[in-house]
Structures are given as C-alpha cells and as structure tokens.
mmCIF file of C-alpha atoms and ligand atoms in Angstrom:
data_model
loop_
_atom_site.group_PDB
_atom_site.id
_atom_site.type_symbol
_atom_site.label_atom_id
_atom_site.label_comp_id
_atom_site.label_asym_id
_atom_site.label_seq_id
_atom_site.Cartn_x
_atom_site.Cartn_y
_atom_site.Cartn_z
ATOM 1 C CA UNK A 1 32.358 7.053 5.983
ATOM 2 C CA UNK A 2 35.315 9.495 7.446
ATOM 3 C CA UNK A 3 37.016 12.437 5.366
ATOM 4 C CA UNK A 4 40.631 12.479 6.308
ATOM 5 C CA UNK A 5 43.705 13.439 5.099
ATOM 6 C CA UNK A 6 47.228 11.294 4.728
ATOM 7 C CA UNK A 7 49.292 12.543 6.981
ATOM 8 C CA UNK A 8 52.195 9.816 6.556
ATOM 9 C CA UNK A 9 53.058 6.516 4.462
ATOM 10 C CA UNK A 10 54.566 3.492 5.664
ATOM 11 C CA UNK A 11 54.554 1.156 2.789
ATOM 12 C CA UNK A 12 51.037 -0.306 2.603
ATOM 13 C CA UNK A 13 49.771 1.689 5.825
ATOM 14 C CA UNK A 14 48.872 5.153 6.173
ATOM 15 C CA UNK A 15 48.113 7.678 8.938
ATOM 16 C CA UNK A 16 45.485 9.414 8.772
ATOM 17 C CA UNK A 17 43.761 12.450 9.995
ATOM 18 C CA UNK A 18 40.523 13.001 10.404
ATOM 19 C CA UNK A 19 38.966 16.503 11.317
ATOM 20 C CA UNK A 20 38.877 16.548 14.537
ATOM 21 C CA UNK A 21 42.693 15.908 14.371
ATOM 22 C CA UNK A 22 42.956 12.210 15.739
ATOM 23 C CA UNK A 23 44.606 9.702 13.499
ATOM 24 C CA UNK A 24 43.871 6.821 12.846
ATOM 25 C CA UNK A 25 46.055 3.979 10.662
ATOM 26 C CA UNK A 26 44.540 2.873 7.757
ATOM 27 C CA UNK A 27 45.494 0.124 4.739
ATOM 28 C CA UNK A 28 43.874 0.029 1.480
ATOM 29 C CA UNK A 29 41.413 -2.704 0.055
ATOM 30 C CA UNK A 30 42.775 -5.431 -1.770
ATOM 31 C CA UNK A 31 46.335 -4.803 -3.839
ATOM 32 C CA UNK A 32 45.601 -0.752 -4.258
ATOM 33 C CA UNK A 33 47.937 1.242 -2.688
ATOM 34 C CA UNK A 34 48.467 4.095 -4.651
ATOM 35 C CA UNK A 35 47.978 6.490 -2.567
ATOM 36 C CA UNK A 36 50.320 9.342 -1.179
ATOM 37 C CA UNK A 37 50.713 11.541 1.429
ATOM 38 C CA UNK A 38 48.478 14.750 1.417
ATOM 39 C CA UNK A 39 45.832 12.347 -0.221
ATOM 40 C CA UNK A 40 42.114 13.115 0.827
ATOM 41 C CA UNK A 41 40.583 10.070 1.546
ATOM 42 C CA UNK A 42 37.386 8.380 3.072
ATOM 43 C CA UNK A 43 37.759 5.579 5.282
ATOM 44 C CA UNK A 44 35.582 3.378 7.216
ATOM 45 C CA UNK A 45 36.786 2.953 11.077
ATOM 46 C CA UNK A 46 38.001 -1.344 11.569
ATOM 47 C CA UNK A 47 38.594 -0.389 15.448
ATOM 48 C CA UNK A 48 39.350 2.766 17.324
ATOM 49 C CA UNK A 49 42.767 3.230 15.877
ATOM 50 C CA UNK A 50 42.542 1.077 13.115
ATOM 51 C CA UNK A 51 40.573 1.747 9.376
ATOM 52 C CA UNK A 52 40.342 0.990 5.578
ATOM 53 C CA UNK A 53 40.850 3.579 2.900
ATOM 54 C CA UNK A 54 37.718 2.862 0.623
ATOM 55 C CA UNK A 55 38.214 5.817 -2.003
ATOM 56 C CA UNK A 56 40.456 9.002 -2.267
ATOM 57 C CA UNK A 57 39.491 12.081 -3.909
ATOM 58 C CA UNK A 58 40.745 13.676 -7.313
ATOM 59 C CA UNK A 59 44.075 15.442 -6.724
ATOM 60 C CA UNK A 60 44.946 18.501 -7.898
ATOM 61 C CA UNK A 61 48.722 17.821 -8.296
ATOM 62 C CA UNK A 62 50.689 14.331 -7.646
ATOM 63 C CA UNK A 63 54.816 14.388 -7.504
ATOM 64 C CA UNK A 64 55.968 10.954 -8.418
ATOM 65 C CA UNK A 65 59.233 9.468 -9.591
ATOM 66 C CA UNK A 66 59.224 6.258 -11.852
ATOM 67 C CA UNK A 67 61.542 3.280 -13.172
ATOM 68 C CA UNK A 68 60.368 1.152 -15.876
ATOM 69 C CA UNK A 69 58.938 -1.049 -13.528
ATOM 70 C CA UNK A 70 57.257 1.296 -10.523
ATOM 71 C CA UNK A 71 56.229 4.059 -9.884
ATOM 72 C CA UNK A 72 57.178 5.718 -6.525
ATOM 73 C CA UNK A 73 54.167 8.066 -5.354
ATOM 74 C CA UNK A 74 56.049 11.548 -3.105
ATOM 75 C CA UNK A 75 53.164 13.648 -2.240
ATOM 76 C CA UNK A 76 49.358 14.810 -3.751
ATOM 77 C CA UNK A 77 47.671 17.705 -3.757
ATOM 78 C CA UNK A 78 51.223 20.033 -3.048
ATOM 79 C CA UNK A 79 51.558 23.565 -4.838
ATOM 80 C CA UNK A 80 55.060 24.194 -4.144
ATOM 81 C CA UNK A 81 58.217 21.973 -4.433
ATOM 82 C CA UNK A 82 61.473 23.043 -1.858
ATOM 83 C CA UNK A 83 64.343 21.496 -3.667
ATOM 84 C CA UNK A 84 66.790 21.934 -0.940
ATOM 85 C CA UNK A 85 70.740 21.874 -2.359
ATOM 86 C CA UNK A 86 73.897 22.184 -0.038
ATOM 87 C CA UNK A 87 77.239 22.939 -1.592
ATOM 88 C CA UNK A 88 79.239 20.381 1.215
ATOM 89 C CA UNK A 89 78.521 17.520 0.265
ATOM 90 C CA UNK A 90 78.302 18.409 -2.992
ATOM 91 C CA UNK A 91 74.820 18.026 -4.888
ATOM 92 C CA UNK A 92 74.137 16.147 -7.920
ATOM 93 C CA UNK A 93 73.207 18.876 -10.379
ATOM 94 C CA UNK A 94 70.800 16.202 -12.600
ATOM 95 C CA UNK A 95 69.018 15.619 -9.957
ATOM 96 C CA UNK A 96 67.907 19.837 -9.146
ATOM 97 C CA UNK A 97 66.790 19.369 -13.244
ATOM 98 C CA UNK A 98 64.893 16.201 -13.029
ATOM 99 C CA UNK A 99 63.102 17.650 -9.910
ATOM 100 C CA UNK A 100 62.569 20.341 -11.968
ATOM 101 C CA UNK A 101 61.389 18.509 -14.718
ATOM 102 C CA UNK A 102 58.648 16.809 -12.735
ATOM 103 C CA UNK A 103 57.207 19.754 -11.087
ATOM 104 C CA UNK A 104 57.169 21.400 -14.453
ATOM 105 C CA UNK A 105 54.499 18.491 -15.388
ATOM 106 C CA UNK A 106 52.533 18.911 -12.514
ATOM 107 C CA UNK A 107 52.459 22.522 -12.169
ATOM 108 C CA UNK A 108 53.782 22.866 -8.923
ATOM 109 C CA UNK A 109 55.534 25.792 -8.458
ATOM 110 C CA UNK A 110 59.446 25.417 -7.567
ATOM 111 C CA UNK A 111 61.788 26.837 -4.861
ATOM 112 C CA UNK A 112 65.100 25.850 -4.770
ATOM 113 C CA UNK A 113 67.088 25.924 -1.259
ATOM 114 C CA UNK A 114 70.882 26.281 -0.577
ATOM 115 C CA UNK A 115 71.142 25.893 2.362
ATOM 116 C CA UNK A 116 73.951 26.064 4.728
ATOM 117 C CA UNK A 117 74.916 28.906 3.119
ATOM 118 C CA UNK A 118 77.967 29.945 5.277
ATOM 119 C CA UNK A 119 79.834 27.460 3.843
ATOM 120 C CA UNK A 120 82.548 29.210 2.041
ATOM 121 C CA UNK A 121 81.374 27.124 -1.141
ATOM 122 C CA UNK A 122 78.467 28.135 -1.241
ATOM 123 C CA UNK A 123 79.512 31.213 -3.696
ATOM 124 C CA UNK A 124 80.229 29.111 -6.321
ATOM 125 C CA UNK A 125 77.249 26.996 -5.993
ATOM 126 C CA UNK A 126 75.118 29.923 -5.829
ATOM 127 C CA UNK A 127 77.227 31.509 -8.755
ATOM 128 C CA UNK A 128 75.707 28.113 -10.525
ATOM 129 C CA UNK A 129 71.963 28.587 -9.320
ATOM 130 C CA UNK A 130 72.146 31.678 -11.232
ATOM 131 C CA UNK A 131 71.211 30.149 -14.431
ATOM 132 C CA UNK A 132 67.858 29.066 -12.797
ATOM 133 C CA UNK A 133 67.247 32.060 -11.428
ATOM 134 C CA UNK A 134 67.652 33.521 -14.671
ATOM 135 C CA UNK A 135 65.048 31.175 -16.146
ATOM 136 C CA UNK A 136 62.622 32.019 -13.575
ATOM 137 C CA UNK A 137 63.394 29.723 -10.700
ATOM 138 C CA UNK A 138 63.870 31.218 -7.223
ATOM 139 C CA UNK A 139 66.433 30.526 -5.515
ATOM 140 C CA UNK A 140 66.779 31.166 -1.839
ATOM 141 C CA UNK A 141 69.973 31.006 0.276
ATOM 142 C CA UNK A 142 70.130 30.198 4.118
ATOM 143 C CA UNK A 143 71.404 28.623 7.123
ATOM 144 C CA UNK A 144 68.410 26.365 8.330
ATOM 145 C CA UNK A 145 71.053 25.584 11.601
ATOM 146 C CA UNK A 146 71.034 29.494 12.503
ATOM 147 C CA UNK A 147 67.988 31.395 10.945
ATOM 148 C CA UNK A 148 64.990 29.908 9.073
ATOM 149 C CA UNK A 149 62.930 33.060 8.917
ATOM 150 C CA UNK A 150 63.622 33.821 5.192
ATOM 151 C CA UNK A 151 62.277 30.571 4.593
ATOM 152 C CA UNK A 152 58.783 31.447 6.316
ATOM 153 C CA UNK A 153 56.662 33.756 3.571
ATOM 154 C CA UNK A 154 57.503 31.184 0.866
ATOM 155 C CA UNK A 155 55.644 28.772 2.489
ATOM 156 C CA UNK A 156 52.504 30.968 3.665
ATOM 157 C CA UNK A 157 49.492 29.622 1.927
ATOM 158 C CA UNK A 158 51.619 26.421 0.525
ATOM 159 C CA UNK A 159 51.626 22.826 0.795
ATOM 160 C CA UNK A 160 55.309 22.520 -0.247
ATOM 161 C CA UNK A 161 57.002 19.088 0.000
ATOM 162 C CA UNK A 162 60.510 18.649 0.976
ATOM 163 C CA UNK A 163 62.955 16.885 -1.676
ATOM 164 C CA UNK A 164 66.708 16.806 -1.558
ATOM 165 C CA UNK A 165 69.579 14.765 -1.328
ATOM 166 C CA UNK A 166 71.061 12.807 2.250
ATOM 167 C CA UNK A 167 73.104 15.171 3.567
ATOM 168 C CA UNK A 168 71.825 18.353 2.274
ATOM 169 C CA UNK A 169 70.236 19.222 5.785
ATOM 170 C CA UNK A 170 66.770 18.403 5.068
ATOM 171 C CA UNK A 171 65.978 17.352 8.244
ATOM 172 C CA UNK A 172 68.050 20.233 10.357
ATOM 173 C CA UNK A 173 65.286 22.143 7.847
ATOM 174 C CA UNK A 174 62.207 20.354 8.938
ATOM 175 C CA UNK A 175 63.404 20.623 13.303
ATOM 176 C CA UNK A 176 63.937 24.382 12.985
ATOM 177 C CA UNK A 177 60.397 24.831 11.111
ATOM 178 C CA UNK A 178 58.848 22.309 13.678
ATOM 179 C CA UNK A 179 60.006 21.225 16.947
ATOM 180 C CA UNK A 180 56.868 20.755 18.506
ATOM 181 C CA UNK A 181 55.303 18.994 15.601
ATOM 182 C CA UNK A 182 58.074 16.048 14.886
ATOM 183 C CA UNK A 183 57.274 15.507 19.124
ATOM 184 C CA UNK A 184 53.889 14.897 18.854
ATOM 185 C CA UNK A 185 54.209 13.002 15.233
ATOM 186 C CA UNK A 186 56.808 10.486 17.424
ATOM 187 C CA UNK A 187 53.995 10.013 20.431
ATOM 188 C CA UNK A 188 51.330 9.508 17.778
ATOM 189 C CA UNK A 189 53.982 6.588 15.932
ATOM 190 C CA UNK A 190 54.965 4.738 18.758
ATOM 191 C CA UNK A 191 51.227 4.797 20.150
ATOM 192 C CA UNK A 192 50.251 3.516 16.593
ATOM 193 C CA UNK A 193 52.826 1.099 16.506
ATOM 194 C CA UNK A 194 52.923 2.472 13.019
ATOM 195 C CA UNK A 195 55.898 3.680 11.288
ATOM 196 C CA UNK A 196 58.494 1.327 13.560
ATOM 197 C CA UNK A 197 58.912 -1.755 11.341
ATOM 198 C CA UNK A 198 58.578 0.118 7.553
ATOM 199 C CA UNK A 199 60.449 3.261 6.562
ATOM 200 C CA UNK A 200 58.104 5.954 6.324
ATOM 201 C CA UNK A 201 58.064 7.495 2.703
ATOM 202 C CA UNK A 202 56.479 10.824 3.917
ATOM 203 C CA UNK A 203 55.013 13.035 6.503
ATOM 204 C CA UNK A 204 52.523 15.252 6.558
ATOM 205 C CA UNK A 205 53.177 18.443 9.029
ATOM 206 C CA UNK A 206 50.843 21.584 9.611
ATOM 207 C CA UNK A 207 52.697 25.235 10.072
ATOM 208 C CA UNK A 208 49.673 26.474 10.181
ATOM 209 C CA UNK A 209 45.968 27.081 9.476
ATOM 210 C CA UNK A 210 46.842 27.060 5.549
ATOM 211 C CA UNK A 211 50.329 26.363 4.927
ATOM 212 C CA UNK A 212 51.463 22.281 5.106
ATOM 213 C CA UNK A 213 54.532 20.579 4.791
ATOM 214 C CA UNK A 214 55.456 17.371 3.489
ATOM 215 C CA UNK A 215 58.778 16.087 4.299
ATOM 216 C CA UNK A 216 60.278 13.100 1.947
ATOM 217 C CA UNK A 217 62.986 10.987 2.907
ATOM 218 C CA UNK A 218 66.276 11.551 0.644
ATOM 219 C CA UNK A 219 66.719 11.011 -2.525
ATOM 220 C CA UNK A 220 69.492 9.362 -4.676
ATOM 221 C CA UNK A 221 67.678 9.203 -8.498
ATOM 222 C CA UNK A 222 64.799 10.813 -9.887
ATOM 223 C CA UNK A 223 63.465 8.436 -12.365
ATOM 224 C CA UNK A 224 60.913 10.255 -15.547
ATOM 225 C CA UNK A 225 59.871 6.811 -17.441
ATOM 226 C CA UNK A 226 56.605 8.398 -17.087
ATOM 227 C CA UNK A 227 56.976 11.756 -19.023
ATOM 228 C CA UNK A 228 56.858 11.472 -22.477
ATOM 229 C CA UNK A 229 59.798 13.347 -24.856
ATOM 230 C CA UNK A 230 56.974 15.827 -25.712
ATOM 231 C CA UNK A 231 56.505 16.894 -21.980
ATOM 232 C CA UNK A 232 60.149 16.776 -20.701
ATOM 233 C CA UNK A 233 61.043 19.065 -23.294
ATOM 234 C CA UNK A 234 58.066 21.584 -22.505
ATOM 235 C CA UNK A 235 59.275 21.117 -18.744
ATOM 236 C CA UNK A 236 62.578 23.276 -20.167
ATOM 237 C CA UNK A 237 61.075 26.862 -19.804
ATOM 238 C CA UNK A 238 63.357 28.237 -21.857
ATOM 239 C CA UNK A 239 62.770 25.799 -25.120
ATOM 240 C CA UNK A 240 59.040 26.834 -25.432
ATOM 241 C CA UNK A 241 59.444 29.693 -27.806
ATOM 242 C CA UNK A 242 61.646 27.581 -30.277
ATOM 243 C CA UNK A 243 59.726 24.328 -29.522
ATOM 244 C CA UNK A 244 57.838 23.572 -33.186
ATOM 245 C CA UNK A 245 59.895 25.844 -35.517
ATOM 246 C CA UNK A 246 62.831 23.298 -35.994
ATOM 247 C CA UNK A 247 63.504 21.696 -39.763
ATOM 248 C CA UNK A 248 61.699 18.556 -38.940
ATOM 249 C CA UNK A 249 57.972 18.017 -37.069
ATOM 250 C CA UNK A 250 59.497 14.979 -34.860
ATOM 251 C CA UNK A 251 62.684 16.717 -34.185
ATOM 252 C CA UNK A 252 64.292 15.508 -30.862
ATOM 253 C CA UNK A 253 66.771 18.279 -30.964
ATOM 254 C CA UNK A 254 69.936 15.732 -31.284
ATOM 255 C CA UNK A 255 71.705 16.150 -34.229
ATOM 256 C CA UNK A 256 69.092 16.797 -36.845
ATOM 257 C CA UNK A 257 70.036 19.966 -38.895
ATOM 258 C CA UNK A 258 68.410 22.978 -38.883
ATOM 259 C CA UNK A 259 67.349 22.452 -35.349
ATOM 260 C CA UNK A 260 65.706 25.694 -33.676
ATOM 261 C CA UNK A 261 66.981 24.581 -29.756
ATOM 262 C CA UNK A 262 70.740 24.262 -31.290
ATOM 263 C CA UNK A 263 70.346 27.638 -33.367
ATOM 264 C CA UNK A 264 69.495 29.098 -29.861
ATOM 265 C CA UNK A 265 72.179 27.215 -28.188
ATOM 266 C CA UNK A 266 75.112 28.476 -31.299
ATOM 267 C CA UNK A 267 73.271 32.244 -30.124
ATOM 268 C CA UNK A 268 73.890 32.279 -26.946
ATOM 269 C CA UNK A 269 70.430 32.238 -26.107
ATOM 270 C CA UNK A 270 69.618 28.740 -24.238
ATOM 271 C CA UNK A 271 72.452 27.569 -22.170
ATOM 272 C CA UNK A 272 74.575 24.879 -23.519
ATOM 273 C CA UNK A 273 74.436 22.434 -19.865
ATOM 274 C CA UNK A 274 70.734 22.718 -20.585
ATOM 275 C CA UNK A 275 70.420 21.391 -24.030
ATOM 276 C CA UNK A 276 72.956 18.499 -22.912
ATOM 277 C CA UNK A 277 70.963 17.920 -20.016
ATOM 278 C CA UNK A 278 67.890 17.542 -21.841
ATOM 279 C CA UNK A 279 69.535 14.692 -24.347
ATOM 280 C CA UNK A 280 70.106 13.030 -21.081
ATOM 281 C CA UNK A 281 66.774 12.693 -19.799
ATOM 282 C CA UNK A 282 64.908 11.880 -23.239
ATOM 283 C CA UNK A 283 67.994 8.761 -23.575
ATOM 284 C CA UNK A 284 67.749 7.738 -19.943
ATOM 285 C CA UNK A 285 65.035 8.909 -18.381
ATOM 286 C CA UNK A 286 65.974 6.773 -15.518
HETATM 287 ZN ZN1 ZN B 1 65.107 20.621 -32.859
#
C-alpha cells in the first residue's frame, strides 16, 4: 500500500502523488467516490501509471457545496479559504456569504480577495467589503495582473483553496503565483491522458515546502442543504452573542416578537443586509 496525496479530480479519477513526487491516476473501488482534492489516501499500484484508492485518511477540514440531491466535494484537509471578488464583472454578493457560511462550519479560516483593484470600481466595492472587515474578515485588495506579492504571507504555512466567480480573475491569480507549476501539471495531464475528456474539479499546487494551493473551477451557486438552521446561523459571527436570549427557544429570527437578532438589528448593532441575508439561506439554502 502507497501514501499519496490528491493532487487533482476528474470526475471518478484522481491524480495522485505519492512521496517521491510521481503521480500516478487512480479510481476508487466500486461506486465510492467521495473523495476530494488534498485527500490523503492509500492506493495499491494497477500498472505503472495506473492505481486504486483503497482508503483515505480522516480529514481535518472538507469544503463542500450541496443541492438536495448531491453533494459536490471542493477540497479536504484546507485551513484557509481565498474568496477572490472583482468589482467588473460585478460579483454576486450571496455568494461571498454562503462561502462564508461554509467555511464558518468547517473552521477554515477566510480571506477575501478583490482583485483587480485598479478598476475605478473597485472603491465602492471595497467601501462594501468593509462590513466584513468589520466583522473580522480580512479583506485584501490587489492587482493579481501587476503585483501578487501582498498576496504571498497570507498563504505561508496554508493550504488555501481558490473559490470565486468566472470572470473574477481566478486564474490570472493562480499563473502569477505559479508559472512553472501549471507547465509541469499540463506535461503530467497529457502524459496521463487524464484530465482531457472530464473537466477537472480541482488541482492541487505546491508554493512551497508548507504552503499548498488548491485551485477550483468557478462557481455560479453555493448550495448549504447540508447545514442545519442551527449552524448557518452560528456561521454569522456577529449573531453569537444574541443567539439563545430571544422570546422563544426555537426562534428562527423571522418575525417572532421579542426576537434578540432584530432588537440588535432596530440598534444598530448587526447590519440589516445581514439579518436579510440570513432569512435567505435558512428558506433556500440552495
Ligand atoms: Zn430570534
């Protein structure tokens, strides 16, 4: 049996890399495939290049979206989230809170992006961001096209995944960070043959010794059917001190009276978009 690591996810295949950094596609036994990239796995070698997962190891953290029906696995084992935001085209500003949301579950400490910052938008949109910022969030501003150093010391140490919107530069992110890397990841592909006929969900990049980075591919929804009321509303920093001091046990903070999230809200204390934003998410979580 091999240790490796998943390095990328093509549907029902995976790359991945073992310690002496070759990789080596794998698929899982029988209909189990819920697996994700940044997974530590053992496999057992089919052929030189080929292999089965037989077991994965207990994750420390595991970003996933889900409908009613699926769940969609993003990445295991990250400590950091990037949430990267652009103010042309505009971003969807549910989506930034249901990221939010489900690194809040999971512990995994968020960073949001704006980037292409020298868009003359961008003011506003970072006028916006404040409110995050305020809560806690930080929120960094650059130009991935012209300067990615900011971005460096918040990834030192990390495994950070990648999540954002087409369009919000994600990828112009991921070339500036690693040139060399994406090369050798499209050699290792096309001598795989893995990767050409599915669309890879995720990759798997080293910056260095101890910092990772998983890139996802863009996102349009960011469905929570698998949070329960109870944990998207302790995902709100902000509600915890009034969470359990409203009229009513089971209140859902809607309209019941005497509610302790809308005497905050009437006080200027929790932001208004915030407590509107959370109805959203416990009525449609998807
Ligand atoms: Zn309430």
């Amino acid at each position: 049996m091999l240790h490796g690591l998943i390095v990328a996810a093509h549907g029902k295949r995976y790359d991945v890399e073992l310690a002496d950094g070759s990789i080596v596609s794998c698929v899982t036994r029988g209909k189990k495939s819920e697996l994700a990239c940044g997974d530590r796995v053992e496999i057992k070698r089919t052929d030189t290049a080929d292999g089965v997962v037989e077991n994965f190891l207990p994750r420390t953290s595991l970003l996933y979206r889900s409908n009613e029906y699926r769940k969609k696995l993003l990445a295991a084992n990250v400590t950091q989230i990037l949430i990267v935001l652009a103010a042309r085209p505009s971003y969807y500003p549910e989506l930034l809170d249901r990221c939010l949301v489900a690194a809040g579950a999971e512990d995994i400490r968020p960073l949001i992006v704006l980037n292409k910052a020298d868009l003359p938008e961008s003011a506003e949109a970072l006028a916006r961001l404040r409110l995050y910022e305020q809560l806690g969030y930080p929120v960094l501003a650059l130009c991935a096209k012209r300067d990615i150093a900011p971005l460096l010391p918040w990834l030192q140490g990390h495994t950070s995944v990648l999540v954002g919107q087409s369009g919000m530069g994600k990828s112009t992110l991921v070339n500036a960070l690693l040139p060399a890397a994406q090369a050798r990841t499209r050699e290792i592909s096309s001598a795989l043959d893995s990767g050409k006929h599915t669309t890879t969900a995720a990759r798997l990049y080293h910056l260095n010794g101890d910092s990772h980075l998983i890139d996802s591919p863009g996102l349009q929804e960011f469905g929570l059917a698998h949070l329960t009321p109870d944990q998207i509303e302790h995902a709100f920093v902000e509600f915890r001190p009034y969470l359990g001091k409203c009229r009513f046990n089971n209140c859902r903070h809607l309209n019941e009276p005497d509610c302790a999230l809308h005497n905050a809200v009437a006080a200027g204390l929790i932001a208004e978009s915030r407590l509107l934003c959370y109805h959203k998410l416990i009525q449609h979580p998807v």
